[in-house]
Each structure stands twice: as C-alpha cells, then as structure tokens.
mmCIF file of C-alpha atoms and ligand atoms in Angstrom:
data_model
loop_
_atom_site.group_PDB
_atom_site.id
_atom_site.type_symbol
_atom_site.label_atom_id
_atom_site.label_comp_id
_atom_site.label_asym_id
_atom_site.label_seq_id
_atom_site.Cartn_x
_atom_site.Cartn_y
_atom_site.Cartn_z
ATOM 1 C CA MET A 1 -12.492 24.927 53.484
ATOM 2 C CA GLY A 2 -12.665 24.118 49.841
ATOM 3 C CA GLU A 3 -12.229 20.524 48.633
ATOM 4 C CA LYS A 4 -8.667 19.662 47.785
ATOM 5 C CA PRO A 5 -8.538 19.172 44.101
ATOM 6 C CA GLY A 6 -8.273 15.568 43.204
ATOM 7 C CA PRO A 7 -5.484 14.169 41.024
ATOM 8 C CA VAL A 8 -5.715 15.273 37.508
ATOM 9 C CA ALA A 9 -6.438 12.395 35.150
ATOM 10 C CA PRO A 10 -3.732 12.118 32.503
ATOM 11 C CA GLU A 11 -4.684 12.764 28.942
ATOM 12 C CA PRO A 12 -5.373 9.453 27.262
ATOM 13 C CA MET A 13 -2.389 8.544 25.076
ATOM 14 C CA THR A 14 -3.366 7.850 21.530
ATOM 15 C CA GLU A 15 -0.852 5.539 19.851
ATOM 16 C CA PRO A 16 -0.188 6.820 16.384
ATOM 17 C CA ILE A 17 -0.889 4.134 13.870
ATOM 18 C CA PRO A 18 1.469 3.692 10.868
ATOM 19 C CA HIS A 19 0.170 5.117 7.606
ATOM 20 C CA ILE A 20 1.151 2.983 4.661
ATOM 21 C CA LEU A 21 0.827 4.049 0.937
ATOM 22 C CA PHE A 22 1.282 1.444 -1.810
ATOM 23 C CA VAL A 23 2.463 2.759 -5.167
ATOM 24 C CA CYS A 24 2.597 1.293 -8.711
ATOM 25 C CA LEU A 25 2.491 2.823 -12.120
ATOM 26 C CA GLY A 26 -1.227 3.142 -12.880
ATOM 27 C CA ASN A 27 -2.859 2.430 -9.494
ATOM 28 C CA ILE A 28 -5.372 -0.005 -11.163
ATOM 29 C CA CYS A 29 -3.501 -3.289 -10.759
ATOM 30 C CA ARG A 30 -0.714 -3.959 -8.254
ATOM 31 C CA SER A 31 -1.041 -1.181 -5.662
ATOM 32 C CA PRO A 32 -4.835 -1.676 -5.278
ATOM 33 C CA MET A 33 -4.243 -5.327 -4.753
ATOM 34 C CA ALA A 34 -1.573 -4.546 -2.166
ATOM 35 C CA GLU A 35 -3.925 -2.129 -0.400
ATOM 36 C CA GLY A 36 -6.818 -4.515 -0.306
ATOM 37 C CA LEU A 37 -4.737 -7.578 0.781
ATOM 38 C CA ALA A 38 -2.817 -5.464 3.398
ATOM 39 C CA ARG A 39 -6.175 -4.458 5.069
ATOM 40 C CA ARG A 40 -7.041 -8.115 5.430
ATOM 41 C CA ARG A 41 -3.680 -9.417 6.501
ATOM 42 C CA PHE A 42 -3.016 -6.672 9.086
ATOM 43 C CA ALA A 43 -6.525 -6.922 10.503
ATOM 44 C CA ASP A 44 -6.194 -10.701 10.781
ATOM 45 C CA ALA A 45 -2.838 -10.200 12.628
ATOM 46 C CA GLY A 46 -4.326 -7.593 14.913
ATOM 47 C CA ILE A 47 -1.886 -4.922 13.729
ATOM 48 C CA ALA A 48 -3.492 -1.425 13.373
ATOM 49 C CA ALA A 49 -2.510 0.571 10.376
ATOM 50 C CA ALA A 50 -4.074 2.883 7.743
ATOM 51 C CA PHE A 51 -3.686 2.181 4.108
ATOM 52 C CA ASP A 52 -4.043 3.934 0.745
ATOM 53 C CA SER A 53 -2.607 3.440 -2.730
ATOM 54 C CA ALA A 54 -1.623 5.731 -5.587
ATOM 55 C CA GLY A 55 -0.088 5.658 -9.121
ATOM 56 C CA ILE A 56 2.960 7.371 -10.515
ATOM 57 C CA GLY A 57 0.793 8.349 -13.548
ATOM 58 C CA ASP A 58 -2.693 9.907 -13.738
ATOM 59 C CA TRP A 59 -3.988 8.009 -16.767
ATOM 60 C CA HIS A 60 -6.570 6.022 -14.744
ATOM 61 C CA ALA A 61 -7.519 8.587 -12.116
ATOM 62 C CA GLY A 62 -10.957 7.972 -10.806
ATOM 63 C CA ALA A 63 -11.167 4.482 -12.292
ATOM 64 C CA PRO A 64 -11.894 1.282 -10.384
ATOM 65 C CA PRO A 65 -9.184 -1.395 -10.287
ATOM 66 C CA ASP A 66 -8.646 -3.513 -13.385
ATOM 67 C CA ARG A 67 -11.269 -6.386 -13.321
ATOM 68 C CA ARG A 68 -8.505 -8.971 -13.430
ATOM 69 C CA ALA A 69 -7.101 -7.494 -10.220
ATOM 70 C CA VAL A 70 -10.551 -7.448 -8.624
ATOM 71 C CA ASN A 71 -11.131 -11.065 -9.635
ATOM 72 C CA ALA A 72 -7.835 -12.325 -8.347
ATOM 73 C CA CYS A 73 -8.325 -10.593 -5.007
ATOM 74 C CA TRP A 74 -11.974 -11.746 -4.850
ATOM 75 C CA LYS A 75 -10.704 -15.359 -4.928
ATOM 76 C CA ALA A 76 -8.721 -14.403 -1.781
ATOM 77 C CA LEU A 77 -11.881 -12.965 -0.203
ATOM 78 C CA VAL A 78 -10.483 -9.463 -0.619
ATOM 79 C CA ASP A 79 -12.893 -6.844 -2.151
ATOM 80 C CA LEU A 80 -11.398 -4.056 -4.157
ATOM 81 C CA SER A 81 -14.568 -2.806 -5.744
ATOM 82 C CA ALA A 82 -14.740 0.424 -3.654
ATOM 83 C CA GLN A 83 -11.202 1.579 -4.543
ATOM 84 C CA ARG A 84 -10.566 4.388 -7.113
ATOM 85 C CA ALA A 85 -7.256 5.208 -8.766
ATOM 86 C CA ARG A 86 -5.459 8.477 -7.956
ATOM 87 C CA GLN A 87 -2.111 9.909 -8.739
ATOM 88 C CA ILE A 88 0.537 10.422 -5.996
ATOM 89 C CA GLU A 89 0.852 14.000 -4.908
ATOM 90 C CA PRO A 90 3.649 15.779 -2.900
ATOM 91 C CA ALA A 91 1.484 15.872 0.370
ATOM 92 C CA ASP A 92 1.558 12.048 0.368
ATOM 93 C CA PHE A 93 5.219 12.267 1.496
ATOM 94 C CA GLU A 94 4.042 14.156 4.614
ATOM 95 C CA ARG A 95 0.962 12.038 5.284
ATOM 96 C CA PHE A 96 2.499 8.582 5.116
ATOM 97 C CA ASP A 97 5.124 6.865 7.220
ATOM 98 C CA HIS A 98 5.840 4.109 4.669
ATOM 99 C CA ILE A 99 5.700 4.508 0.888
ATOM 100 C CA VAL A 100 5.869 0.965 -0.498
ATOM 101 C CA ALA A 101 6.482 0.664 -4.243
ATOM 102 C CA MET A 102 6.076 -2.321 -6.515
ATOM 103 C CA ASP A 103 9.259 -2.115 -8.666
ATOM 104 C CA ALA A 104 12.475 -0.366 -9.169
ATOM 105 C CA GLU A 105 11.094 2.079 -11.624
ATOM 106 C CA ASN A 106 8.427 3.189 -9.118
ATOM 107 C CA VAL A 107 11.162 3.659 -6.521
ATOM 108 C CA ALA A 108 13.244 5.761 -8.857
ATOM 109 C CA GLU A 109 10.250 8.023 -9.652
ATOM 110 C CA LEU A 110 9.333 8.327 -5.975
ATOM 111 C CA VAL A 111 12.901 9.273 -4.938
ATOM 112 C CA ALA A 112 13.086 11.875 -7.707
ATOM 113 C CA MET A 113 9.808 13.545 -6.453
ATOM 114 C CA ALA A 114 10.353 13.150 -2.649
ATOM 115 C CA PRO A 115 10.735 16.388 -0.711
ATOM 116 C CA PRO A 116 13.993 16.723 1.164
ATOM 117 C CA GLY A 117 14.231 14.278 4.139
ATOM 118 C CA HIS A 118 11.462 12.004 2.966
ATOM 119 C CA ALA A 119 13.300 9.518 0.720
ATOM 120 C CA ALA A 120 14.056 7.136 3.570
ATOM 121 C CA LYS A 121 10.404 6.152 3.851
ATOM 122 C CA ILE A 122 10.358 4.811 0.318
ATOM 123 C CA SER A 123 10.868 1.014 -0.094
ATOM 124 C CA ARG A 124 10.032 -1.766 -2.529
ATOM 125 C CA ILE A 125 7.515 -4.305 -1.316
ATOM 126 C CA LEU A 126 9.779 -7.358 -2.036
ATOM 127 C CA ASP A 127 12.534 -5.753 0.053
ATOM 128 C CA PHE A 128 10.441 -7.239 2.928
ATOM 129 C CA ALA A 129 10.458 -10.806 1.444
ATOM 130 C CA ALA A 130 13.274 -13.311 1.041
ATOM 131 C CA LEU A 131 12.498 -14.158 -2.665
ATOM 132 C CA GLU A 132 14.632 -14.176 -5.776
ATOM 133 C CA GLU A 133 12.286 -11.550 -7.344
ATOM 134 C CA ALA A 134 12.969 -7.993 -6.438
ATOM 135 C CA ASP A 135 10.123 -6.440 -8.441
ATOM 136 C CA VAL A 136 6.451 -7.207 -8.624
ATOM 137 C CA PRO A 137 6.076 -7.296 -12.497
ATOM 138 C CA ASP A 138 3.458 -5.091 -14.197
ATOM 139 C CA PRO A 139 0.665 -7.542 -15.080
ATOM 140 C CA TYR A 140 -1.362 -5.034 -17.168
ATOM 141 C CA TYR A 141 -0.522 -6.356 -20.655
ATOM 142 C CA GLY A 142 -0.647 -10.016 -19.622
ATOM 143 C CA GLY A 143 -3.384 -12.511 -18.848
ATOM 144 C CA HIS A 144 -5.353 -13.540 -15.755
ATOM 145 C CA GLU A 145 -2.535 -15.819 -14.447
ATOM 146 C CA GLY A 146 -0.232 -12.850 -14.099
ATOM 147 C CA PHE A 147 -2.596 -11.384 -11.537
ATOM 148 C CA ASP A 148 -2.519 -14.432 -9.409
ATOM 149 C CA GLU A 149 1.239 -14.467 -9.485
ATOM 150 C CA VAL A 150 1.337 -10.771 -8.558
ATOM 151 C CA LEU A 151 -0.980 -11.445 -5.648
ATOM 152 C CA GLY A 152 1.306 -14.180 -4.338
ATOM 153 C CA LEU A 153 4.359 -11.880 -4.559
ATOM 154 C CA ILE A 154 2.505 -9.090 -2.740
ATOM 155 C CA ASP A 155 1.406 -11.448 -0.057
ATOM 156 C CA ALA A 156 5.029 -12.515 0.545
ATOM 157 C CA GLY A 157 6.091 -8.815 0.764
ATOM 158 C CA LEU A 158 3.218 -8.031 3.106
ATOM 159 C CA ALA A 159 4.247 -10.774 5.597
ATOM 160 C CA GLY A 160 7.627 -9.095 5.922
ATOM 161 C CA LEU A 161 6.114 -5.617 5.975
ATOM 162 C CA MET A 162 3.861 -6.717 8.871
ATOM 163 C CA ARG A 163 6.858 -7.889 10.845
ATOM 164 C CA HIS A 164 8.661 -4.642 10.097
ATOM 165 C CA VAL A 165 5.739 -2.344 11.043
ATOM 166 C CA GLY A 166 4.378 -4.574 13.831
ATOM 167 C CA GLY A 167 7.797 -5.043 15.350
ATOM 168 C CA GLY A 168 7.242 -8.860 15.524
HETATM 169 P P1 LIG B 1 -0.293 -1.035 -12.381
HETATM 170 O O1 LIG B 1 -0.505 -1.510 -13.880
HETATM 171 O O2 LIG B 1 0.865 -0.030 -12.383
HETATM 172 O O3 LIG B 1 -0.038 -2.270 -11.611
HETATM 173 O O4 LIG B 1 -1.553 -0.356 -11.980
HETATM 174 C C1 LIG B 1 -0.579 -0.697 -14.980
HETATM 175 C C2 LIG B 1 -1.802 -0.164 -15.350
HETATM 176 C C3 LIG B 1 -1.946 0.642 -16.381
HETATM 177 C C4 LIG B 1 -0.829 1.021 -17.081
HETATM 178 C C5 LIG B 1 0.406 0.554 -16.713
HETATM 179 C C6 LIG B 1 0.502 -0.213 -15.672
HETATM 180 N N1 LIG B 1 -0.931 1.827 -18.241
HETATM 181 O O5 LIG B 1 0.079 2.077 -18.910
HETATM 182 O O6 LIG B 1 -2.087 2.323 -18.531
#
C-alpha cells in the first residue's frame, strides 16, 4: 500500500507592505527629506513599508537632493545622498497605496492627473498632524533655516502617518 499523503503545508502568507510615495514640486527638497526621514522613523518603530518620492515637475530629474536638504537631514542622521529626483508618472498611482503630498498645490495637481478610482489615496502630509500649518512650505528660495523648519513639520506628519499606516 502506498503511503498516505501527509497534510499539505499551507503556502506561506506574505503580508503585503504599504507602498508610500512622497510628492513635492521639484523632488529635490521636501519629498526627498520626507522619504529619507520616513525610512528611519518607520524602521525605528518596527513598521515595514516601502518608500519612494517624486516631483510634479521634471526640472531636476536625475539630480541629487538640494545640499541644504541633505545637510538638514544629515544633522538628524538621515542620509539622502543616494536619492535622485524623478517626475511622477501615471503608473505611480497603481504602484503606491499612499501618495503623500507636501502642500495643497501638489494635491490639486495629483488629483487632476489621478486615473479614475485612485484619488482617494492622495493626502497631504500635515493632514496626519495636529498643527496649525496645513502645508509644508517650499524652502527652495529661502535659507538654511527653512530646511530645518521643513524637517520638523515633516517629522510631525510622519508620526501621524505611522499611526495611520501601522494601525497604532
Ligand atoms: P521641492 O522644492 O518641491 O521641495 O523639491 C523645489 C525645488 C525646485 C523648484 C521648486 C521647488 N524649482 O522651481 O526648481
């Protein structure tokens, strides 16, 4: 008599991790900072997620982040030096679960380009924080201090985003 077949092991379940895309205008200041800081904050909190960032415009495609952004993040032990700017593309709306913009203008542009059924995944990062500010201001034409301020705002938004995504 043949051996009775043993129980079939169930396929290992792979938990899908949330894919999060940060978006600003040029993808050289705010959204690279958000991407870099999010990697650190989520890892420190033990929340698995995948991150990327993109710009509404293509002016800086292929460029590294602004050195003021790199410097502000470096002080927080976050290294942005490997990041390169890219423009958002329609496929991003399929690839990402959360598309997190920096200001109302970014949100309006994203809503206008979102394929049908994908607008609900668009948010503004400070929607996740309880601050008076609703927008992370564009620091490009300002000085160094603006980048430290931007990093603080992004950090507040990320704390709320972690609770939202991590379910905590
Ligand atoms: P970001 O800042 O949107 O935070 O990357 C900007 C960078 C470049 C330009 C505008 C905003 N620009 O006009 O070139």
